[in-house]
Amino acid sequence: MQRRPLAHTDLTLPVLSFGASSLGQEFRQVDLAEALKTVPAALECGLNYIDTSPFYGRGMSEVLLGVALRGIPRESYVLSTKLGRYSGTHFDFSARRVLESVDISLERMGVEYIDIMLCHDIEFVDMRQIVEETLPALRKEQEKGKVKYVGISGYPMNIFRYVLDRAPLDVVLSYNHYTLQNTMFGDLIPYLKEKKVGIMNAAPFSARLLSNDPLPKWHKATPLVRETARRAAEHCRKAGSDIAKLALQFSIANPEISTCITGTARPERVREWARWAEEPIDAQLVREVQEILKPIHNWFYIEGRPENNDPR
């Protein structure tokens, strides 16, 4: 698995990394035995950066990771989790909860430190609190050695400019915004490099939109978006390929982005993705698919507070 440095940190990440949201049953009910086997499968395939959150399964993902990682040398993998979002409607970015959340995540996963701690989906709150209260509290945990690097994650592009214009960050994580369908995060790269921040991407399939799997019930894609993506997937099928394969290869191809995170609770799916990551991308098919997707290029939805979102 090809690796890239994460900006000015001491971390080098695989271009494809393992997202543990599926261990929390965010997309479907999972078989626990199968889910636990997915973590060692990911490590065997070189996906040794693992990302999770207490939000995923309301703690289930972190607990299962703690079980799956028992006996595996801590130095053999990079681990990130998040804080601030604990359910669909429960957000708490207070300084007190920062301290509690770090300690609880460490206990659940059975580790002594977390490589990257991200403030999760900050677009749902007044972002002044993130700058003035959450990040200063998290930096104190960093000084204690419980957390190595600090960052933010979320959906709108606006959140990254807002925070980085007011406070330094070690890393940022975006999702659904560097895909075959949406490249808004790519447009932000020059700004992020100027800020000397580590750049991480997630969700190359845009929550299954760019795959042949059924969309989860909570997906916000409009009928036009769904139909256009379906036509793109059918074009790939007729070309003897899979839109998911093309989507994954596209999202890991940008050398300015250190890694792309995606998740599953199926070991065979991880192995398939690892194979895809090693195969050359079909540049002609990318052009054809992006032409089909042109009517919905950079389509996005509103997430969190309207004032924290990007202008349409």
PDB file of C-alpha atoms in Angstrom:
ATOM      1  CA  MET A   1       0.000   0.000   0.000  1.00  0.00           C
ATOM      2  CA  GLN A   2       1.424   3.336  -1.078  1.00  0.00           C
ATOM      3  CA  ARG A   3       1.960   5.803   1.793  1.00  0.00           C
ATOM      4  CA  ARG A   4       2.098   9.583   2.065  1.00  0.00           C
ATOM      5  CA  PRO A   5       3.309  11.921   4.807  1.00  0.00           C
ATOM      6  CA  LEU A   6       0.672  13.864   6.757  1.00  0.00           C
ATOM      7  CA  ALA A   7       1.948  17.414   6.331  1.00  0.00           C
ATOM      8  CA  HIS A   8       4.172  18.501   9.231  1.00  0.00           C
ATOM      9  CA  THR A   9       3.285  15.656  11.590  1.00  0.00           C
ATOM     10  CA  ASP A  10       5.513  12.620  12.107  1.00  0.00           C
ATOM     11  CA  LEU A  11       2.798  10.370  10.640  1.00  0.00           C
ATOM     12  CA  THR A  12       2.911   8.596   7.297  1.00  0.00           C
ATOM     13  CA  LEU A  13      -0.463   7.220   6.239  1.00  0.00           C
ATOM     14  CA  PRO A  14      -1.574   4.640   3.692  1.00  0.00           C
ATOM     15  CA  VAL A  15      -3.344   6.246   0.737  1.00  0.00           C
ATOM     16  CA  LEU A  16      -6.364   4.121   1.660  1.00  0.00           C
ATOM     17  CA  SER A  17      -7.379   3.886   5.318  1.00  0.00           C
ATOM     18  CA  PHE A  18      -9.951   1.990   7.354  1.00  0.00           C
ATOM     19  CA  GLY A  19     -13.043   3.790   8.616  1.00  0.00           C
ATOM     20  CA  ALA A  20     -14.755   2.029  11.503  1.00  0.00           C
ATOM     21  CA  SER A  21     -18.192   3.661  11.177  1.00  0.00           C
ATOM     22  CA  SER A  22     -19.529   0.377   9.798  1.00  0.00           C
ATOM     23  CA  LEU A  23     -18.545  -1.352  13.049  1.00  0.00           C
ATOM     24  CA  GLY A  24     -21.116   0.924  14.668  1.00  0.00           C
ATOM     25  CA  GLN A  25     -23.820  -0.277  12.252  1.00  0.00           C
ATOM     26  CA  GLU A  26     -24.192   3.140  10.633  1.00  0.00           C
ATOM     27  CA  PHE A  27     -25.154   1.566   7.292  1.00  0.00           C
ATOM     28  CA  ARG A  28     -26.605  -1.843   8.210  1.00  0.00           C
ATOM     29  CA  GLN A  29     -26.805  -4.395  10.980  1.00  0.00           C
ATOM     30  CA  VAL A  30     -23.526  -6.295  11.149  1.00  0.00           C
ATOM     31  CA  ASP A  31     -22.415  -9.748  12.146  1.00  0.00           C
ATOM     32  CA  LEU A  32     -20.133  -9.182  15.129  1.00  0.00           C
ATOM     33  CA  ALA A  33     -17.736 -12.039  14.355  1.00  0.00           C
ATOM     34  CA  GLU A  34     -17.368 -10.832  10.782  1.00  0.00           C
ATOM     35  CA  ALA A  35     -16.957  -7.224  11.898  1.00  0.00           C
ATOM     36  CA  LEU A  36     -14.171  -8.138  14.310  1.00  0.00           C
ATOM     37  CA  LYS A  37     -12.314  -9.977  11.531  1.00  0.00           C
ATOM     38  CA  THR A  38     -12.442  -6.852   9.354  1.00  0.00           C
ATOM     39  CA  VAL A  39      -9.909  -4.969  11.487  1.00  0.00           C
ATOM     40  CA  PRO A  40      -7.037  -7.513  11.191  1.00  0.00           C
ATOM     41  CA  ALA A  41      -7.917  -7.895   7.495  1.00  0.00           C
ATOM     42  CA  ALA A  42      -7.447  -4.151   7.052  1.00  0.00           C
ATOM     43  CA  LEU A  43      -4.104  -4.227   8.854  1.00  0.00           C
ATOM     44  CA  GLU A  44      -2.924  -7.189   6.757  1.00  0.00           C
ATOM     45  CA  CYS A  45      -3.779  -5.244   3.597  1.00  0.00           C
ATOM     46  CA  GLY A  46      -1.792  -2.201   4.714  1.00  0.00           C
ATOM     47  CA  LEU A  47      -4.741  -0.056   5.835  1.00  0.00           C
ATOM     48  CA  ASN A  48      -3.119   0.614   9.180  1.00  0.00           C
ATOM     49  CA  TYR A  49      -4.688   4.004   9.817  1.00  0.00           C
ATOM     50  CA  ILE A  50      -8.013   3.431  11.590  1.00  0.00           C
ATOM     51  CA  ASP A  51     -10.583   6.173  12.131  1.00  0.00           C
ATOM     52  CA  THR A  52     -13.612   6.012  14.414  1.00  0.00           C
ATOM     53  CA  SER A  53     -15.870   8.144  16.626  1.00  0.00           C
ATOM     54  CA  PRO A  54     -18.013   7.731  19.755  1.00  0.00           C
ATOM     55  CA  PHE A  55     -20.906   8.755  17.491  1.00  0.00           C
ATOM     56  CA  TYR A  56     -20.600   5.577  15.413  1.00  0.00           C
ATOM     57  CA  GLY A  57     -22.974   3.134  17.034  1.00  0.00           C
ATOM     58  CA  ARG A  58     -23.088   5.459  20.080  1.00  0.00           C
ATOM     59  CA  GLY A  59     -19.862   3.929  21.371  1.00  0.00           C
ATOM     60  CA  MET A  60     -20.186   0.540  19.669  1.00  0.00           C
ATOM     61  CA  SER A  61     -17.476   1.211  17.088  1.00  0.00           C
ATOM     62  CA  GLU A  62     -14.890   2.210  19.700  1.00  0.00           C
ATOM     63  CA  VAL A  63     -15.768  -0.779  21.912  1.00  0.00           C
ATOM     64  CA  LEU A  64     -15.464  -3.263  19.039  1.00  0.00           C
ATOM     65  CA  LEU A  65     -12.177  -1.704  17.974  1.00  0.00           C
ATOM     66  CA  GLY A  66     -10.919  -2.190  21.510  1.00  0.00           C
ATOM     67  CA  VAL A  67     -11.703  -5.893  21.204  1.00  0.00           C
ATOM     68  CA  ALA A  68     -10.309  -6.244  17.677  1.00  0.00           C
ATOM     69  CA  LEU A  69      -7.048  -4.472  18.527  1.00  0.00           C
ATOM     70  CA  ARG A  70      -6.209  -6.582  21.597  1.00  0.00           C
ATOM     71  CA  GLY A  71      -2.746  -8.039  21.323  1.00  0.00           C
ATOM     72  CA  ILE A  72      -1.848  -5.977  18.244  1.00  0.00           C
ATOM     73  CA  PRO A  73       1.259  -3.846  18.880  1.00  0.00           C
ATOM     74  CA  ARG A  74       0.204  -0.216  19.346  1.00  0.00           C
ATOM     75  CA  GLU A  75       3.034   1.098  17.219  1.00  0.00           C
ATOM     76  CA  SER A  76       1.816  -0.932  14.224  1.00  0.00           C
ATOM     77  CA  TYR A  77      -1.226   1.245  13.554  1.00  0.00           C
ATOM     78  CA  VAL A  78      -2.339   4.882  13.579  1.00  0.00           C
ATOM     79  CA  LEU A  79      -5.597   5.589  15.423  1.00  0.00           C
ATOM     80  CA  SER A  80      -7.960   8.527  15.311  1.00  0.00           C
ATOM     81  CA  THR A  81     -11.268   9.189  16.976  1.00  0.00           C
ATOM     82  CA  LYS A  82     -13.472  12.194  17.506  1.00  0.00           C
ATOM     83  CA  LEU A  83     -15.382  14.138  20.123  1.00  0.00           C
ATOM     84  CA  GLY A  84     -18.298  16.526  20.387  1.00  0.00           C
ATOM     85  CA  ARG A  85     -20.965  14.523  18.549  1.00  0.00           C
ATOM     86  CA  TYR A  86     -22.551  11.669  20.455  1.00  0.00           C
ATOM     87  CA  SER A  87     -25.871  11.051  18.654  1.00  0.00           C
ATOM     88  CA  GLY A  88     -27.940  12.519  15.856  1.00  0.00           C
ATOM     89  CA  THR A  89     -28.971  15.423  18.072  1.00  0.00           C
ATOM     90  CA  HIS A  90     -26.536  15.362  21.022  1.00  0.00           C
ATOM     91  CA  PHE A  91     -23.548  17.681  20.677  1.00  0.00           C
ATOM     92  CA  ASP A  92     -21.279  18.786  23.503  1.00  0.00           C
ATOM     93  CA  PHE A  93     -18.058  20.633  22.718  1.00  0.00           C
ATOM     94  CA  SER A  94     -17.545  22.020  26.225  1.00  0.00           C
ATOM     95  CA  ALA A  95     -14.086  21.920  27.794  1.00  0.00           C
ATOM     96  CA  ARG A  96     -15.336  19.550  30.494  1.00  0.00           C
ATOM     97  CA  ARG A  97     -16.690  17.098  27.915  1.00  0.00           C
ATOM     98  CA  VAL A  98     -13.414  17.248  25.962  1.00  0.00           C
ATOM     99  CA  LEU A  99     -11.548  15.844  28.966  1.00  0.00           C
ATOM    100  CA  GLU A 100     -14.211  13.196  29.599  1.00  0.00           C
ATOM    101  CA  SER A 101     -14.449  12.182  25.953  1.00  0.00           C
ATOM    102  CA  VAL A 102     -10.700  11.696  25.536  1.00  0.00           C
ATOM    103  CA  ASP A 103     -10.506   9.485  28.631  1.00  0.00           C
ATOM    104  CA  ILE A 104     -13.595   7.445  27.707  1.00  0.00           C
ATOM    105  CA  SER A 105     -12.301   6.811  24.179  1.00  0.00           C
ATOM    106  CA  LEU A 106      -8.935   5.691  25.541  1.00  0.00           C
ATOM    107  CA  GLU A 107     -10.683   3.283  27.926  1.00  0.00           C
ATOM    108  CA  ARG A 108     -13.058   1.876  25.299  1.00  0.00           C
ATOM    109  CA  MET A 109     -10.263   1.153  22.848  1.00  0.00           C
ATOM    110  CA  GLY A 110      -7.755  -0.002  25.444  1.00  0.00           C
ATOM    111  CA  VAL A 111      -4.957   2.319  24.307  1.00  0.00           C
ATOM    112  CA  GLU A 112      -2.741   4.815  26.106  1.00  0.00           C
ATOM    113  CA  TYR A 113      -2.823   7.527  23.456  1.00  0.00           C
ATOM    114  CA  ILE A 114      -4.736   8.575  20.364  1.00  0.00           C
ATOM    115  CA  ASP A 115      -2.769   9.712  17.329  1.00  0.00           C
ATOM    116  CA  ILE A 116      -5.396  12.129  15.995  1.00  0.00           C
ATOM    117  CA  MET A 117      -8.394  13.610  17.832  1.00  0.00           C
ATOM    118  CA  LEU A 118     -10.943  15.424  15.696  1.00  0.00           C
ATOM    119  CA  CYS A 119     -13.762  17.745  16.689  1.00  0.00           C
ATOM    120  CA  HIS A 120     -16.667  15.958  14.987  1.00  0.00           C
ATOM    121  CA  ASP A 121     -19.213  17.745  12.737  1.00  0.00           C
ATOM    122  CA  ILE A 122     -18.655  21.202  14.139  1.00  0.00           C
ATOM    123  CA  GLU A 123     -21.134  22.705  11.657  1.00  0.00           C
ATOM    124  CA  PHE A 124     -23.926  21.773  14.087  1.00  0.00           C
ATOM    125  CA  VAL A 125     -22.852  24.287  16.738  1.00  0.00           C
ATOM    126  CA  ASP A 126     -21.686  27.874  17.138  1.00  0.00           C
ATOM    127  CA  MET A 127     -18.164  27.525  15.775  1.00  0.00           C
ATOM    128  CA  ARG A 128     -16.888  30.275  18.054  1.00  0.00           C
ATOM    129  CA  GLN A 129     -17.056  27.682  20.836  1.00  0.00           C
ATOM    130  CA  ILE A 130     -14.758  25.382  18.861  1.00  0.00           C
ATOM    131  CA  VAL A 131     -12.130  28.100  18.543  1.00  0.00           C
ATOM    132  CA  GLU A 132     -12.481  29.642  22.005  1.00  0.00           C
ATOM    133  CA  GLU A 133     -13.201  26.596  24.209  1.00  0.00           C
ATOM    134  CA  THR A 134     -12.946  23.192  22.531  1.00  0.00           C
ATOM    135  CA  LEU A 135      -9.574  23.475  20.818  1.00  0.00           C
ATOM    136  CA  PRO A 136      -7.798  25.085  23.809  1.00  0.00           C
ATOM    137  CA  ALA A 137      -9.069  22.235  26.020  1.00  0.00           C
ATOM    138  CA  LEU A 138      -7.961  19.665  23.471  1.00  0.00           C
ATOM    139  CA  ARG A 139      -4.495  21.232  23.264  1.00  0.00           C
ATOM    140  CA  LYS A 140      -4.161  20.649  27.023  1.00  0.00           C
ATOM    141  CA  GLU A 141      -4.870  16.956  26.473  1.00  0.00           C
ATOM    142  CA  GLN A 142      -2.225  17.042  23.762  1.00  0.00           C
ATOM    143  CA  GLU A 143       0.278  18.474  26.243  1.00  0.00           C
ATOM    144  CA  LYS A 144      -0.493  15.548  28.573  1.00  0.00           C
ATOM    145  CA  GLY A 145       0.415  13.072  25.820  1.00  0.00           C
ATOM    146  CA  LYS A 146      -3.064  11.580  25.553  1.00  0.00           C
ATOM    147  CA  VAL A 147      -3.503  12.979  22.032  1.00  0.00           C
ATOM    148  CA  LYS A 148      -0.714  13.499  19.494  1.00  0.00           C
ATOM    149  CA  TYR A 149      -2.472  15.688  16.909  1.00  0.00           C
ATOM    150  CA  VAL A 150      -5.589  17.848  16.872  1.00  0.00           C
ATOM    151  CA  GLY A 151      -8.026  18.684  14.102  1.00  0.00           C
ATOM    152  CA  ILE A 152     -11.602  19.113  12.943  1.00  0.00           C
ATOM    153  CA  SER A 153     -13.951  17.181  10.688  1.00  0.00           C
ATOM    154  CA  GLY A 154     -17.267  17.945   9.047  1.00  0.00           C
ATOM    155  CA  TYR A 155     -19.248  18.387   5.869  1.00  0.00           C
ATOM    156  CA  PRO A 156     -19.272  22.049   4.692  1.00  0.00           C
ATOM    157  CA  MET A 157     -16.085  23.526   3.275  1.00  0.00           C
ATOM    158  CA  ASN A 158     -16.752  26.745   5.169  1.00  0.00           C
ATOM    159  CA  ILE A 159     -15.875  25.197   8.536  1.00  0.00           C
ATOM    160  CA  PHE A 160     -12.232  24.705   7.581  1.00  0.00           C
ATOM    161  CA  ARG A 161     -11.682  28.327   6.573  1.00  0.00           C
ATOM    162  CA  TYR A 162     -13.559  29.599   9.613  1.00  0.00           C
ATOM    163  CA  VAL A 163     -11.437  27.703  12.123  1.00  0.00           C
ATOM    164  CA  LEU A 164      -8.069  27.936  10.350  1.00  0.00           C
ATOM    165  CA  ASP A 165      -8.436  31.702  10.003  1.00  0.00           C
ATOM    166  CA  ARG A 166      -8.702  31.861  13.801  1.00  0.00           C
ATOM    167  CA  ALA A 167      -6.708  28.931  15.225  1.00  0.00           C
ATOM    168  CA  PRO A 168      -3.934  26.557  14.128  1.00  0.00           C
ATOM    169  CA  LEU A 169      -4.777  22.918  13.437  1.00  0.00           C
ATOM    170  CA  ASP A 170      -2.614  19.872  12.838  1.00  0.00           C
ATOM    171  CA  VAL A 171      -5.059  18.071  10.513  1.00  0.00           C
ATOM    172  CA  VAL A 172      -8.453  18.369   8.832  1.00  0.00           C
ATOM    173  CA  LEU A 173     -10.794  15.627   7.631  1.00  0.00           C
ATOM    174  CA  SER A 174     -13.441  16.192   4.962  1.00  0.00           C
ATOM    175  CA  TYR A 175     -15.982  13.692   3.639  1.00  0.00           C
ATOM    176  CA  ASN A 176     -18.063  13.425   0.440  1.00  0.00           C
ATOM    177  CA  HIS A 177     -16.182  16.381  -1.048  1.00  0.00           C
ATOM    178  CA  TYR A 178     -13.403  14.720  -3.001  1.00  0.00           C
ATOM    179  CA  THR A 179     -15.169  12.189  -5.177  1.00  0.00           C
ATOM    180  CA  LEU A 180     -16.020  11.593  -8.822  1.00  0.00           C
ATOM    181  CA  GLN A 181     -19.107  13.734  -8.222  1.00  0.00           C
ATOM    182  CA  ASN A 182     -17.831  16.471  -5.909  1.00  0.00           C
ATOM    183  CA  THR A 183     -14.333  17.988  -5.888  1.00  0.00           C
ATOM    184  CA  MET A 184     -14.902  21.026  -3.672  1.00  0.00           C
ATOM    185  CA  PHE A 185     -12.310  19.812  -1.154  1.00  0.00           C
ATOM    186  CA  GLY A 186      -9.738  19.707  -3.938  1.00  0.00           C
ATOM    187  CA  ASP A 187     -10.370  23.386  -4.603  1.00  0.00           C
ATOM    188  CA  LEU A 188      -9.497  24.110  -0.971  1.00  0.00           C
ATOM    189  CA  ILE A 189      -6.093  22.408  -1.079  1.00  0.00           C
ATOM    190  CA  PRO A 190      -3.999  25.526  -1.880  1.00  0.00           C
ATOM    191  CA  TYR A 191      -5.481  27.273   1.173  1.00  0.00           C
ATOM    192  CA  LEU A 192      -4.890  24.209   3.386  1.00  0.00           C
ATOM    193  CA  LYS A 193      -1.271  23.926   2.231  1.00  0.00           C
ATOM    194  CA  GLU A 194      -0.757  27.598   3.020  1.00  0.00           C
ATOM    195  CA  LYS A 195      -1.994  26.845   6.548  1.00  0.00           C
ATOM    196  CA  LYS A 196       0.433  23.893   6.778  1.00  0.00           C
ATOM    197  CA  VAL A 197      -2.296  21.513   7.875  1.00  0.00           C
ATOM    198  CA  GLY A 198      -2.543  17.767   7.226  1.00  0.00           C
ATOM    199  CA  ILE A 199      -5.160  16.953   4.566  1.00  0.00           C
ATOM    200  CA  MET A 200      -7.371  13.870   4.877  1.00  0.00           C
ATOM    201  CA  ASN A 201     -10.383  12.807   2.829  1.00  0.00           C
ATOM    202  CA  ALA A 202     -13.157  10.299   3.570  1.00  0.00           C
ATOM    203  CA  ALA A 203     -16.107   8.631   1.843  1.00  0.00           C
ATOM    204  CA  PRO A 204     -15.001   8.071  -1.766  1.00  0.00           C
ATOM    205  CA  PHE A 205     -18.370   6.405  -2.463  1.00  0.00           C
ATOM    206  CA  SER A 206     -20.330   9.372  -1.054  1.00  0.00           C
ATOM    207  CA  ALA A 207     -22.292   7.150   1.333  1.00  0.00           C
ATOM    208  CA  ARG A 208     -22.920   4.531  -1.393  1.00  0.00           C
ATOM    209  CA  LEU A 209     -24.070   7.056  -4.023  1.00  0.00           C
ATOM    210  CA  LEU A 210     -21.089   6.050  -6.176  1.00  0.00           C
ATOM    211  CA  SER A 211     -21.574   2.327  -5.789  1.00  0.00           C
ATOM    212  CA  ASN A 212     -24.018  -0.431  -6.663  1.00  0.00           C
ATOM    213  CA  ASP A 213     -25.182  -0.809  -3.059  1.00  0.00           C
ATOM    214  CA  PRO A 214     -28.566   0.562  -1.930  1.00  0.00           C
ATOM    215  CA  LEU A 215     -28.454   4.021  -0.378  1.00  0.00           C
ATOM    216  CA  PRO A 216     -29.028   4.226   3.374  1.00  0.00           C
ATOM    217  CA  LYS A 217     -32.425   5.629   4.377  1.00  0.00           C
ATOM    218  CA  TRP A 218     -30.863   8.817   5.709  1.00  0.00           C
ATOM    219  CA  HIS A 219     -29.136   9.729   2.406  1.00  0.00           C
ATOM    220  CA  LYS A 220     -30.109  13.224   1.243  1.00  0.00           C
ATOM    221  CA  ALA A 221     -29.583  12.722  -2.500  1.00  0.00           C
ATOM    222  CA  THR A 222     -32.351  14.225  -4.627  1.00  0.00           C
ATOM    223  CA  PRO A 223     -34.121  12.201  -7.360  1.00  0.00           C
ATOM    224  CA  LEU A 224     -31.938  13.890 -10.011  1.00  0.00           C
ATOM    225  CA  VAL A 225     -28.760  13.030  -8.106  1.00  0.00           C
ATOM    226  CA  ARG A 226     -29.836   9.416  -7.613  1.00  0.00           C
ATOM    227  CA  GLU A 227     -30.800   8.916 -11.256  1.00  0.00           C
ATOM    228  CA  THR A 228     -27.623  10.565 -12.579  1.00  0.00           C
ATOM    229  CA  ALA A 229     -25.446   8.417 -10.323  1.00  0.00           C
ATOM    230  CA  ARG A 230     -27.377   5.323 -11.432  1.00  0.00           C
ATOM    231  CA  ARG A 231     -26.655   6.134 -15.075  1.00  0.00           C
ATOM    232  CA  ALA A 232     -22.966   6.584 -14.284  1.00  0.00           C
ATOM    233  CA  ALA A 233     -22.901   3.208 -12.524  1.00  0.00           C
ATOM    234  CA  GLU A 234     -24.620   1.552 -15.485  1.00  0.00           C
ATOM    235  CA  HIS A 235     -22.059   3.083 -17.859  1.00  0.00           C
ATOM    236  CA  CYS A 236     -19.249   1.562 -15.788  1.00  0.00           C
ATOM    237  CA  ARG A 237     -20.969  -1.811 -15.781  1.00  0.00           C
ATOM    238  CA  LYS A 238     -21.289  -1.779 -19.566  1.00  0.00           C
ATOM    239  CA  ALA A 239     -17.596  -0.881 -19.772  1.00  0.00           C
ATOM    240  CA  GLY A 240     -16.780  -3.990 -17.752  1.00  0.00           C
ATOM    241  CA  SER A 241     -15.924  -2.080 -14.592  1.00  0.00           C
ATOM    242  CA  ASP A 242     -17.503  -1.035 -11.294  1.00  0.00           C
ATOM    243  CA  ILE A 243     -18.246   2.588 -10.389  1.00  0.00           C
ATOM    244  CA  ALA A 244     -17.123   1.862  -6.828  1.00  0.00           C
ATOM    245  CA  LYS A 245     -13.708   0.800  -8.099  1.00  0.00           C
ATOM    246  CA  LEU A 246     -13.394   3.945 -10.206  1.00  0.00           C
ATOM    247  CA  ALA A 247     -14.591   6.120  -7.322  1.00  0.00           C
ATOM    248  CA  LEU A 248     -12.063   4.665  -4.899  1.00  0.00           C
ATOM    249  CA  GLN A 249      -9.179   4.962  -7.362  1.00  0.00           C
ATOM    250  CA  PHE A 250     -10.106   8.565  -8.160  1.00  0.00           C
ATOM    251  CA  SER A 251     -10.259   9.610  -4.520  1.00  0.00           C
ATOM    252  CA  ILE A 252      -6.824   8.189  -3.649  1.00  0.00           C
ATOM    253  CA  ALA A 253      -5.088   9.500  -6.778  1.00  0.00           C
ATOM    254  CA  ASN A 254      -4.526  13.100  -5.627  1.00  0.00           C
ATOM    255  CA  PRO A 255      -0.979  13.268  -4.179  1.00  0.00           C
ATOM    256  CA  GLU A 256      -1.853  16.374  -2.142  1.00  0.00           C
ATOM    257  CA  ILE A 257      -4.320  14.394  -0.017  1.00  0.00           C
ATOM    258  CA  SER A 258      -2.529  12.114   2.434  1.00  0.00           C
ATOM    259  CA  THR A 259      -5.224   9.457   2.733  1.00  0.00           C
ATOM    260  CA  CYS A 260      -8.784   8.532   1.897  1.00  0.00           C
ATOM    261  CA  ILE A 261     -10.828   6.771   4.583  1.00  0.00           C
ATOM    262  CA  THR A 262     -13.606   4.316   3.835  1.00  0.00           C
ATOM    263  CA  GLY A 263     -15.281   1.682   5.930  1.00  0.00           C
ATOM    264  CA  THR A 264     -16.912  -1.721   5.912  1.00  0.00           C
ATOM    265  CA  ALA A 265     -17.648  -4.576   8.288  1.00  0.00           C
ATOM    266  CA  ARG A 266     -16.799  -7.215   5.664  1.00  0.00           C
ATOM    267  CA  PRO A 267     -13.213  -8.548   5.457  1.00  0.00           C
ATOM    268  CA  GLU A 268     -13.594  -9.543   1.797  1.00  0.00           C
ATOM    269  CA  ARG A 269     -14.630  -5.991   0.908  1.00  0.00           C
ATOM    270  CA  VAL A 270     -11.461  -4.598   2.509  1.00  0.00           C
ATOM    271  CA  ARG A 271      -9.326  -7.013   0.502  1.00  0.00           C
ATOM    272  CA  GLU A 272     -11.140  -6.034  -2.685  1.00  0.00           C
ATOM    273  CA  TRP A 273     -10.515  -2.333  -2.019  1.00  0.00           C
ATOM    274  CA  ALA A 274      -6.836  -3.021  -1.350  1.00  0.00           C
ATOM    275  CA  ARG A 275      -6.575  -4.769  -4.741  1.00  0.00           C
ATOM    276  CA  TRP A 276      -8.324  -1.873  -6.468  1.00  0.00           C
ATOM    277  CA  ALA A 277      -5.922   0.587  -4.848  1.00  0.00           C
ATOM    278  CA  GLU A 278      -2.981  -1.200  -6.504  1.00  0.00           C
ATOM    279  CA  GLU A 279      -4.509  -1.304  -9.997  1.00  0.00           C
ATOM    280  CA  PRO A 280      -4.106   1.520 -12.550  1.00  0.00           C
ATOM    281  CA  ILE A 281      -7.055   3.863 -12.982  1.00  0.00           C
ATOM    282  CA  ASP A 282      -8.909   3.959 -16.310  1.00  0.00           C
ATOM    283  CA  ALA A 283      -8.478   7.648 -17.187  1.00  0.00           C
ATOM    284  CA  GLN A 284     -10.800   7.444 -20.189  1.00  0.00           C
ATOM    285  CA  LEU A 285     -13.583   5.931 -18.100  1.00  0.00           C
ATOM    286  CA  VAL A 286     -13.095   8.665 -15.490  1.00  0.00           C
ATOM    287  CA  ARG A 287     -13.658  11.305 -18.166  1.00  0.00           C
ATOM    288  CA  GLU A 288     -16.750   9.514 -19.451  1.00  0.00           C
ATOM    289  CA  VAL A 289     -18.248   9.105 -15.991  1.00  0.00           C
ATOM    290  CA  GLN A 290     -17.546  12.689 -14.989  1.00  0.00           C
ATOM    291  CA  GLU A 291     -19.270  13.834 -18.164  1.00  0.00           C
ATOM    292  CA  ILE A 292     -22.365  11.854 -17.142  1.00  0.00           C
ATOM    293  CA  LEU A 293     -22.138  13.324 -13.630  1.00  0.00           C
ATOM    294  CA  LYS A 294     -21.694  16.881 -14.927  1.00  0.00           C
ATOM    295  CA  PRO A 295     -25.316  17.951 -14.191  1.00  0.00           C
ATOM    296  CA  ILE A 296     -24.740  17.185 -10.495  1.00  0.00           C
ATOM    297  CA  HIS A 297     -21.067  18.182 -10.229  1.00  0.00           C
ATOM    298  CA  ASN A 298     -20.400  19.671  -6.798  1.00  0.00           C
ATOM    299  CA  TRP A 299     -23.990  19.118  -5.698  1.00  0.00           C
ATOM    300  CA  PHE A 300     -24.139  19.229  -1.915  1.00  0.00           C
ATOM    301  CA  TYR A 301     -26.750  19.385   0.811  1.00  0.00           C
ATOM    302  CA  ILE A 302     -27.143  21.488   3.937  1.00  0.00           C
ATOM    303  CA  GLU A 303     -25.771  19.911   7.097  1.00  0.00           C
ATOM    304  CA  GLY A 304     -25.875  21.542  10.513  1.00  0.00           C
ATOM    305  CA  ARG A 305     -26.573  25.231  11.050  1.00  0.00           C
ATOM    306  CA  PRO A 306     -27.389  27.101   7.811  1.00  0.00           C
ATOM    307  CA  GLU A 307     -24.933  29.884   8.675  1.00  0.00           C
ATOM    308  CA  ASN A 308     -22.079  27.360   8.852  1.00  0.00           C
ATOM    309  CA  ASN A 309     -22.723  26.034   5.356  1.00  0.00           C
ATOM    310  CA  ASP A 310     -21.346  26.938   1.961  1.00  0.00           C
ATOM    311  CA  PRO A 311     -23.138  29.417  -0.331  1.00  0.00           C
ATOM    312  CA  ARG A 312     -25.084  27.829  -3.148  1.00  0.00           C
TER     313      ARG A 312
END
